[in-house]
């Protein structure tokens, strides 16, 4: 509907420049970009953040880049000249900042929110965990961040939801119309030739991997160090636990203890290399949201895992897990020992991981569903927006506090 010279334009407004070697969010972003690239889109990635030494070289991948400013009218000029057909907001914070500017300057552009995970859910769960109180959906509904995130979803034409649990939460509790949502988990290659995997006998040790800027990962490492590994190491004294993660804080780096077999390595140069040689992945995630990149990576590399209910949440549907799901420390350790010592159990878990990937995460089928959804929305965008009355209400001038706050800051900076 909005074709320009038979080539459509995608603008990605990134919260940070993608770091696929550091975060699952970076991996996710490159997967989304690849979908649009295959479809022939001209792609521009814009961000107000600074690049790091580990930011992906997106230019070499064929993408254009742009530095943008928050609360600045220069973005209006930029987006009006670009005239994107599709705008992808990387997490709700970028939609809050730039969404109204896109709507004003490019009203025909399809607006898509990639939630990554429900940040409000992760936030409220963390608060409940720290206060040692039970998480409830009522606590989630009452939080201001939840209201902001849900409002962002309504203002967009489509929100990408990474977890089936989160989709059920949004449709069942909030009652968001399903036409505004699309379940789109990580998109990976089908596992066809698992004979390349190292065998049970060729592997050794346990592994945990997770970035240090993510609070659930830091908590999981502390849980491993103080509660799980002492029990596990006592039963398997020759085994070691290898902890990997970008941006690990000093308090975690100082946990490194060769005598106890607790080895903190920091950033992994290649996640597949370290995951494929480990025998079991441990992920005692006690709060968080979304689906866990480390557990997808474990399945891709034929590495069974032990995790928690929250760790596996929204990742396996009715299918058997790639190992065990345990919340109690004692049963968690017992499950890890079984996987580590019993070959048949380990191989069965590995097979279950393969089934999970090939059933729920194969990119060819997920890409097709995503592109079909975009095409259908572009053909019926006027009707779609008319039916999304709550979204129209939130775009109304009396509801756009973010817009006018941005304009006030812009004028203040100009003065």
XYZ file of C-alpha atoms in Angstrom:
415
model
C 0.000 0.000 0.000
C 2.853 2.364 0.839
C 5.411 1.210 -1.711
C 8.088 3.580 -2.909
C 9.914 2.371 -6.023
C 8.887 -1.185 -5.042
C 11.153 -0.913 -1.983
C 9.768 -0.393 1.497
C 11.696 1.410 4.202
C 12.079 0.261 7.781
C 13.179 2.606 10.560
C 14.313 0.930 13.772
C 14.497 3.204 16.780
C 16.850 1.330 19.059
C 17.073 1.863 22.795
C 20.733 0.794 22.547
C 22.876 -0.292 19.620
C 22.541 -4.091 19.330
C 25.194 -6.176 21.112
C 24.427 -9.775 20.082
C 27.577 -11.064 21.752
C 26.503 -9.502 25.064
C 22.730 -9.777 25.354
C 19.796 -11.851 24.176
C 18.103 -8.558 23.275
C 20.900 -7.893 20.789
C 20.417 -11.328 19.244
C 16.686 -10.707 19.020
C 17.143 -7.375 17.245
C 19.434 -8.849 14.591
C 16.892 -11.632 14.007
C 14.165 -9.066 13.362
C 16.402 -7.044 11.058
C 17.191 -10.170 9.050
C 13.474 -10.761 8.417
C 13.063 -7.316 6.868
C 16.355 -7.600 4.987
C 15.249 -10.854 3.315
C 12.034 -9.132 2.269
C 14.042 -6.410 0.522
C 13.444 -3.522 2.901
C 15.802 -0.547 3.007
C 16.730 -0.449 6.680
C 17.872 2.435 8.868
C 18.748 1.963 12.536
C 18.619 5.097 14.667
C 19.471 5.496 18.332
C 20.115 8.225 20.868
C 22.531 5.914 22.702
C 26.286 5.812 22.260
C 27.931 2.850 20.554
C 30.160 0.548 22.595
C 33.175 -1.520 21.635
C 30.853 -4.511 21.421
C 28.077 -2.978 19.318
C 27.368 -5.004 16.185
C 28.823 -3.629 12.950
C 25.385 -3.154 11.418
C 26.756 -1.135 8.500
C 28.678 -4.190 7.277
C 25.367 -6.082 7.381
C 23.889 -3.622 4.893
C 22.006 -1.338 7.271
C 22.170 2.436 7.435
C 22.567 4.180 10.787
C 21.588 7.530 12.227
C 22.283 9.282 15.507
C 19.174 10.942 16.919
C 18.474 13.129 19.934
C 15.735 12.870 22.516
C 13.408 15.818 23.056
C 14.687 17.513 19.937
C 12.863 18.681 16.829
C 15.701 17.441 14.614
C 14.092 14.006 14.791
C 10.953 15.413 13.149
C 12.997 16.575 10.173
C 14.876 13.282 10.021
C 11.817 11.021 10.041
C 9.846 13.233 7.649
C 12.666 13.032 5.102
C 13.107 9.280 5.542
C 9.366 8.583 5.147
C 9.521 5.038 6.566
C 6.798 2.556 5.710
C 7.367 0.672 8.959
C 8.789 1.953 12.254
C 9.980 -0.598 14.807
C 10.323 0.660 18.381
C 12.904 -1.228 20.434
C 11.119 -1.490 23.819
C 8.374 0.786 25.064
C 10.760 3.498 26.260
C 11.603 4.451 22.672
C 7.926 4.553 21.723
C 7.233 6.882 24.639
C 9.964 9.209 23.469
C 9.553 9.100 19.694
C 6.163 7.510 18.966
C 4.149 10.724 18.877
C 6.708 12.343 16.585
C 6.445 9.397 14.169
C 2.639 9.570 14.276
C 2.643 13.297 13.497
C 5.255 13.301 10.743
C 4.582 9.888 9.153
C 0.937 9.082 9.914
C 0.800 6.275 7.325
C 3.814 4.429 8.732
C 3.031 1.124 10.415
C 4.130 1.380 14.061
C 5.431 -1.857 15.637
C 6.588 -2.263 19.232
C 9.119 -4.985 20.011
C 8.592 -5.496 23.728
C 11.657 -7.820 24.094
C 9.928 -8.919 27.286
C 7.369 -7.224 29.478
C 9.616 -4.812 31.348
C 6.839 -4.033 33.807
C 6.461 -7.724 34.643
C 10.175 -8.113 35.232
C 10.219 -4.924 37.330
C 7.302 -5.874 39.583
C 8.578 -9.420 40.054
C 11.959 -8.055 41.116
C 10.327 -5.694 43.610
C 8.243 -8.517 45.051
C 11.296 -10.767 45.275
C 13.330 -8.145 47.125
C 10.464 -7.549 49.562
C 9.976 -11.317 49.974
C 6.310 -11.100 49.043
C 4.313 -13.173 46.585
C 3.964 -11.769 43.072
C 0.376 -11.241 41.965
C -1.165 -9.891 38.795
C -2.871 -7.272 40.989
C 0.547 -5.968 42.018
C 1.540 -5.873 38.349
C -1.632 -4.018 37.347
C -1.114 -1.425 40.087
C 2.415 -0.482 39.017
C 2.978 2.721 37.043
C 5.428 1.019 34.678
C 2.715 -1.463 33.697
C 0.372 1.377 32.765
C 3.093 3.031 30.687
C 3.994 -0.187 28.868
C 0.394 -1.127 28.121
C -0.350 2.414 26.900
C 2.588 2.102 24.513
C 1.132 -1.131 23.124
C -2.227 0.483 22.483
C -0.594 3.427 20.673
C 1.141 1.029 18.275
C -0.444 -0.945 15.465
C 1.230 -4.172 16.556
C 3.264 -5.359 19.547
C 5.621 -8.332 19.299
C 5.324 -10.589 22.334
C 8.172 -12.998 22.934
C 6.575 -15.321 25.516
C 3.346 -17.309 25.372
C 2.860 -16.629 29.089
C 3.030 -12.889 28.480
C 0.574 -13.174 25.579
C -1.887 -14.945 27.882
C -1.329 -12.279 30.540
C -2.068 -9.448 28.115
C -5.123 -11.040 26.509
C -6.501 -12.680 29.651
C -5.869 -10.070 32.338
C -5.650 -6.766 30.412
C -8.049 -7.996 27.692
C -5.976 -6.469 24.883
C -7.456 -7.372 21.518
C -5.441 -10.122 19.856
C -5.261 -8.110 16.627
C -2.788 -5.779 18.371
C -0.447 -8.587 19.432
C 1.739 -11.196 17.748
C 3.539 -14.002 19.527
C 7.021 -13.956 18.020
C 9.689 -15.772 20.065
C 13.355 -16.137 19.150
C 13.733 -17.279 15.539
C 16.456 -19.866 14.940
C 17.493 -22.492 12.410
C 15.887 -25.910 12.506
C 18.099 -28.545 14.136
C 18.793 -31.117 11.437
C 22.275 -32.507 11.963
C 22.724 -33.057 15.667
C 25.514 -35.555 14.913
C 27.793 -32.508 15.047
C 27.075 -32.195 18.762
C 29.631 -33.462 21.243
C 28.589 -36.679 22.942
C 27.813 -37.258 26.611
C 31.303 -38.682 27.114
C 32.988 -35.768 25.337
C 31.435 -33.143 27.583
C 32.166 -32.066 31.128
C 31.232 -29.452 33.733
C 28.285 -27.132 34.244
C 27.692 -23.707 32.728
C 25.782 -20.530 33.469
C 25.754 -17.614 31.048
C 24.078 -14.237 31.415
C 24.882 -10.542 31.080
C 25.781 -8.547 34.174
C 23.467 -5.640 33.374
C 20.435 -7.885 33.847
C 19.347 -8.156 37.517
C 17.856 -11.689 37.226
C 21.253 -12.965 36.029
C 23.138 -11.413 38.942
C 20.670 -12.920 41.384
C 20.974 -16.333 39.687
C 24.769 -16.263 40.016
C 24.495 -15.378 43.710
C 22.018 -18.221 44.168
C 24.403 -20.638 42.460
C 27.325 -19.479 44.582
C 25.668 -19.568 47.984
C 22.872 -22.143 47.754
C 23.250 -24.537 44.839
C 26.901 -25.034 43.966
C 28.077 -25.996 47.508
C 25.538 -28.853 47.503
C 26.236 -29.852 43.923
C 30.011 -29.705 44.222
C 29.839 -31.896 47.311
C 28.175 -34.641 45.275
C 30.312 -34.107 42.145
C 33.687 -32.888 43.469
C 35.464 -33.263 40.113
C 32.965 -31.116 38.231
C 33.316 -27.367 37.778
C 30.826 -24.578 37.181
C 31.812 -22.058 34.488
C 30.109 -18.655 34.772
C 30.124 -16.440 31.688
C 28.620 -13.021 31.109
C 29.362 -9.629 29.636
C 29.587 -6.675 32.009
C 29.758 -8.777 35.180
C 30.161 -6.492 38.224
C 33.180 -6.695 40.487
C 31.260 -8.498 43.232
C 30.590 -11.363 40.810
C 34.132 -11.452 39.410
C 35.426 -11.786 42.963
C 33.402 -14.992 43.414
C 35.914 -16.833 41.222
C 37.277 -19.737 43.289
C 39.364 -22.468 41.640
C 39.505 -24.579 44.793
C 35.709 -24.702 44.942
C 35.374 -25.293 41.187
C 33.423 -22.026 40.778
C 35.049 -20.320 37.792
C 33.969 -16.830 36.734
C 35.232 -16.098 33.213
C 33.401 -12.943 32.214
C 32.489 -12.382 28.580
C 32.386 -15.468 26.337
C 34.035 -14.908 22.978
C 31.617 -17.364 21.404
C 28.531 -18.594 23.266
C 28.162 -21.720 21.115
C 31.756 -22.767 21.797
C 31.348 -22.750 25.571
C 27.776 -24.060 25.603
C 28.508 -26.979 23.273
C 31.297 -28.346 25.484
C 29.357 -28.160 28.758
C 27.358 -31.150 29.934
C 24.568 -29.276 31.747
C 23.352 -25.673 31.808
C 22.157 -24.318 35.170
C 19.748 -21.374 35.300
C 18.155 -20.781 38.730
C 16.158 -17.722 37.596
C 14.078 -16.417 40.525
C 12.466 -13.401 38.860
C 12.303 -11.949 35.375
C 10.181 -12.078 32.243
C 10.284 -13.035 28.574
C 12.095 -16.117 27.366
C 15.699 -16.843 28.218
C 18.311 -16.669 25.479
C 20.694 -18.851 27.459
C 18.158 -21.697 27.490
C 17.496 -21.381 23.760
C 21.257 -21.503 23.224
C 21.486 -24.617 25.395
C 18.884 -26.409 23.258
C 20.577 -25.310 20.041
C 23.822 -26.855 21.254
C 22.323 -30.066 22.615
C 22.971 -29.093 26.227
C 20.265 -30.142 28.728
C 19.375 -27.618 31.422
C 17.985 -27.286 34.906
C 15.977 -24.137 35.493
C 13.044 -22.781 37.471
C 9.391 -22.213 36.660
C 10.128 -18.593 35.784
C 13.191 -19.649 33.793
C 11.143 -21.951 31.563
C 8.018 -19.786 31.583
C 6.370 -19.327 28.212
C 9.064 -21.379 26.481
C 7.751 -24.914 26.047
C 3.962 -24.973 25.910
C 2.736 -28.539 26.420
C 6.076 -30.049 25.358
C 8.561 -31.680 27.723
C 11.410 -29.498 28.945
C 15.046 -29.827 27.870
C 15.945 -31.293 31.263
C 14.270 -30.352 34.550
C 12.241 -27.493 36.024
C 12.808 -27.223 39.779
C 12.304 -24.362 42.241
C 13.589 -25.959 45.438
C 17.375 -25.914 45.867
C 17.580 -29.550 46.969
C 15.522 -30.901 44.060
C 17.356 -28.544 41.687
C 20.672 -30.090 42.730
C 19.297 -33.641 42.519
C 18.080 -32.961 38.968
C 21.482 -31.560 37.985
C 23.221 -34.665 39.342
C 20.858 -36.969 37.401
C 21.506 -35.149 34.147
C 25.237 -35.097 34.745
C 25.598 -38.778 35.610
C 22.843 -40.660 33.765
C 23.511 -40.896 30.028
C 20.020 -42.082 29.038
C 18.378 -39.253 30.988
C 20.783 -36.736 29.469
C 20.152 -37.967 25.916
C 16.381 -37.961 26.383
C 16.534 -34.362 27.633
C 18.696 -33.417 24.677
C 16.116 -34.909 22.305
C 13.363 -32.947 24.060
C 15.334 -29.744 23.499
C 15.606 -30.527 19.807
C 11.846 -31.113 19.621
C 11.215 -27.782 21.352
C 13.383 -25.841 18.906
C 11.965 -27.553 15.832
C 8.361 -27.150 17.005
C 8.294 -23.617 18.434
C 11.304 -21.619 17.261
C 12.093 -22.391 13.602
C 12.592 -19.072 11.864
C 11.205 -19.981 8.427
C 7.661 -20.441 9.747
C 7.853 -17.572 12.239
C 9.163 -15.161 9.601
C 6.300 -16.071 7.291
C 3.694 -15.384 9.989
C 5.342 -12.053 10.860
C 5.495 -10.811 7.270
C 1.924 -11.894 6.566
C 0.770 -9.946 9.613
C 2.594 -6.816 8.417
C 1.129 -7.106 4.903
C -2.398 -7.548 6.246
C -2.057 -4.567 8.565
C -0.737 -2.340 5.792
C -3.717 -3.222 3.618
C -6.248 -2.478 6.363
C -4.472 0.107 8.507
C -7.328 2.647 8.557
C -9.870 0.086 9.728
C -7.374 -1.415 12.170
C -6.751 1.950 13.827
C -10.443 2.863 13.903
C -11.185 -0.361 15.766
C -8.345 0.336 18.218
C -10.335 3.035 20.032
C -8.162 2.888 23.151
C -5.104 3.577 21.009
C -6.827 6.561 19.387
C -7.815 7.827 22.820
C -4.213 7.636 24.028
C -3.098 9.605 20.963
C -5.566 12.383 21.783
C -3.995 15.651 22.886
C -5.440 15.483 26.410
C -3.667 12.153 26.961
C -0.257 12.923 25.454
C 1.668 14.028 28.529
C 4.840 12.529 27.090
C 4.522 14.635 23.959
C 4.098 17.912 25.771
C 6.790 17.093 28.310
C 9.106 16.456 25.356
C 8.142 19.751 23.773
C 8.734 21.558 27.087
C 12.195 20.024 27.456
C 12.955 20.899 23.825
C 12.025 24.549 24.402
C 13.945 24.609 27.678
C 17.053 23.274 25.960
C 16.662 25.759 23.144
C 16.455 28.609 25.642
